[in-house]
Amino acid sequence: MKFALFSLIANTPNAVTGEVLTTHQKFQNVLSQAVLAEKLAFDAYGVGERHGAPFLSSSPPLVLTAIAARTSRIRLITMVTVLSVLDPVRVAEDYATLDHLSGGRLEMIIGKGNDPRHYPLFGITEEEQWESLAERYGLLKRLWTEENVSWEGRYRPALHNVTTQPRPLQSSIPVWHGSASSLLSTELAARYGEPLFSSNSFHPQAKYKALIDHYRERLSFYGHDPQNAVVGSGAGSLYLADTTEEAARRYRPYYNAFQATDSAKHNQSPFRDLEDNIANGPALVGSAEFVIEKILDYHKAYGHEVLSVSVDGLTEAEQREQLERFAEEVIPVLKREIPSKVWESMPLTVPQIVH
């Protein structure tokens, strides 16, 4: 199994200390996380996309470019690029530039996003999100793989003999399809025969398994071998301690604070409380042994090769503690237990690290 650390760059008061970071301090925290993730042998670092408080993640390509300058090995992921509201020409240009500046380390996860506030900002309705995503992605693929593109569609002006610059460094920038709630996302991934990334954050395992199973079924329909399916998965909260009881006790204030946010309420998670989530949901809160067994159980259901985790919201000291424990006590076991063919090759080039 491969491991990604990610941040949605949510800048909220710490639930235990009350500390509030400035915007500048929060961005520096994210850069430090990414550098530490590479040091601890995580395989990738991801930045989500949101367009409204408390999130500061409106410009993932800029943040990932700053991370690229401070790292040399780790893959750089968008989690997710909200392509349903973005101009594919701008996306093609920005992310091809990032691909070069990172030495070919870019991975993109596309999706409709998880915050309905972005639709009015960018001039589409929530009802149009899936049609918009499919159309824009079809254009983005052409812009990255073809020259002199002519195109007409609904969600942006027509193009005539357009070749975007720069061209990507990688021969094909890897694109994953984010999946959280709808068969339409798994259908799009299957149509293109591309990897699926399940959010696996707010609901019981069965809901996400149904989407992943649908993806594999539809791969076959579109003429792709489901045996070659590549699946990634998110996770719930991450908090390790010597015992599961201690982990729950220490993490509870953070969990309760997050559940009170508008973002959490939007997702309508069915879990009654933290204990319910630990027992029946995706929360990775407990001893290392408990967390390993839970991840193995989810892998049995999903067959995923990549797992993403986040330590957003914790103090910086706790973030380091949790990442170091996860890297020392969990990652080595799961790398032995679960083979993964993802990210086996090194980046095309190794950029100079800027200090």
Coordinates of C-alpha atoms in Angstrom, one line a residue, residues 181-302:
S181 CA -21.7 9.9 -3.3
S182 CA -22.8 9.3 -6.9
L183 CA -22.6 6.5 -9.5
L184 CA -21.9 9.3 -12.1
S185 CA -18.4 9.7 -10.8
T186 CA -17.6 6.0 -11.0
E187 CA -19.2 5.9 -14.4
L188 CA -16.9 8.7 -15.7
A189 CA -13.9 6.9 -14.3
A190 CA -14.9 3.6 -15.9
R191 CA -15.6 5.2 -19.3
Y192 CA -12.0 6.5 -19.5
G193 CA -10.5 3.4 -17.8
E194 CA -8.8 5.6 -15.2
P195 CA -8.2 5.2 -11.4
L196 CA -10.8 5.9 -8.8
F197 CA -10.3 7.6 -5.5
S198 CA -13.0 7.1 -2.9
S199 CA -13.4 9.8 -0.3
N200 CA -14.4 7.2 2.4
S201 CA -14.7 9.9 5.0
F202 CA -18.2 10.3 6.4
H203 CA -20.3 7.2 5.9
P204 CA -20.2 3.4 6.6
Q205 CA -18.1 1.2 4.5
A206 CA -21.0 -0.3 2.5
K207 CA -21.8 3.0 0.8
Y208 CA -18.4 3.5 -0.6
K209 CA -18.0 -0.2 -1.4
A210 CA -21.1 -0.1 -3.6
L211 CA -19.6 2.8 -5.6
I212 CA -16.2 1.0 -6.0
D213 CA -18.0 -2.2 -7.0
H214 CA -20.0 -0.3 -9.6
Y215 CA -16.7 1.2 -11.0
R216 CA -15.3 -2.3 -11.5
E217 CA -18.5 -3.5 -13.2
R218 CA -18.6 -0.6 -15.5
L219 CA -14.9 -0.9 -16.4
S220 CA -15.8 -4.3 -18.0
F221 CA -18.7 -2.7 -19.8
Y222 CA -16.4 -0.1 -21.5
G223 CA -13.9 -2.8 -22.5
H224 CA -11.4 -2.3 -19.7
D225 CA -10.1 -5.2 -17.7
P226 CA -11.4 -4.8 -14.1
Q227 CA -8.4 -6.8 -12.9
N228 CA -6.3 -3.8 -13.7
A229 CA -8.5 -1.4 -11.7
V230 CA -6.6 1.0 -9.5
V231 CA -8.4 2.3 -6.4
G232 CA -7.4 4.8 -3.8
S233 CA -9.2 5.6 -0.6
G234 CA -9.4 8.4 1.9
A235 CA -9.9 7.8 5.6
G236 CA -11.6 9.3 8.5
S237 CA -9.8 11.1 11.3
L238 CA -6.3 9.9 12.2
Y239 CA -5.2 9.8 15.9
L240 CA -2.9 7.2 17.4
A241 CA -2.2 6.4 21.0
D242 CA -1.0 3.5 23.1
T243 CA -4.6 2.3 23.5
T244 CA -7.8 3.0 21.6
E245 CA -9.4 4.5 24.7
E246 CA -6.6 7.0 25.1
A247 CA -6.7 7.9 21.4
A248 CA -10.5 8.5 21.6
R249 CA -10.1 10.6 24.8
R250 CA -7.4 12.8 23.2
Y251 CA -9.1 13.2 19.9
R252 CA -12.7 13.8 21.1
P253 CA -12.5 17.6 21.3
Y254 CA -11.2 17.8 17.7
Y255 CA -13.9 15.4 16.5
N256 CA -16.7 17.3 18.3
A257 CA -15.5 20.6 17.0
F258 CA -15.4 19.4 13.4
Q259 CA -18.8 17.8 13.6
A260 CA -20.2 21.2 14.6
T261 CA -18.9 22.9 11.4
D262 CA -21.1 23.6 8.3
S263 CA -18.9 21.4 6.2
A264 CA -19.5 18.3 8.4
K265 CA -23.2 19.0 8.6
H266 CA -23.4 19.2 4.8
N267 CA -22.1 15.6 4.6
Q268 CA -24.9 14.3 6.9
S269 CA -22.7 11.6 8.5
P270 CA -24.9 9.0 10.2
F271 CA -22.6 8.3 13.1
R272 CA -24.0 9.2 16.5
D273 CA -20.6 10.1 18.1
L274 CA -16.9 9.4 18.0
E275 CA -17.3 5.9 19.5
D276 CA -19.8 5.0 16.8
N277 CA -17.5 6.2 14.1
I278 CA -14.5 4.3 15.5
A279 CA -16.6 1.1 15.7
N280 CA -18.6 1.4 12.5
G281 CA -17.0 4.1 10.4
P282 CA -13.7 5.1 8.8
A283 CA -12.1 6.9 11.7
L284 CA -8.5 5.8 12.2
V285 CA -8.5 6.6 15.9
G286 CA -7.0 4.0 18.2
S287 CA -3.9 2.0 18.9
A288 CA -1.6 1.2 16.0
E289 CA -2.8 -2.4 16.1
F290 CA -6.5 -1.4 15.9
V291 CA -5.8 1.1 13.1
I292 CA -3.9 -1.5 11.1
E293 CA -6.7 -4.1 11.4
K294 CA -9.3 -1.5 10.4
I295 CA -7.3 -0.5 7.3
L296 CA -6.9 -4.2 6.4
D297 CA -10.6 -4.7 6.8
Y298 CA -11.3 -1.8 4.4
H299 CA -8.8 -3.1 2.0
K300 CA -10.6 -6.4 1.9
A301 CA -13.8 -4.5 0.9
Y302 CA -12.3 -2.0 -1.5

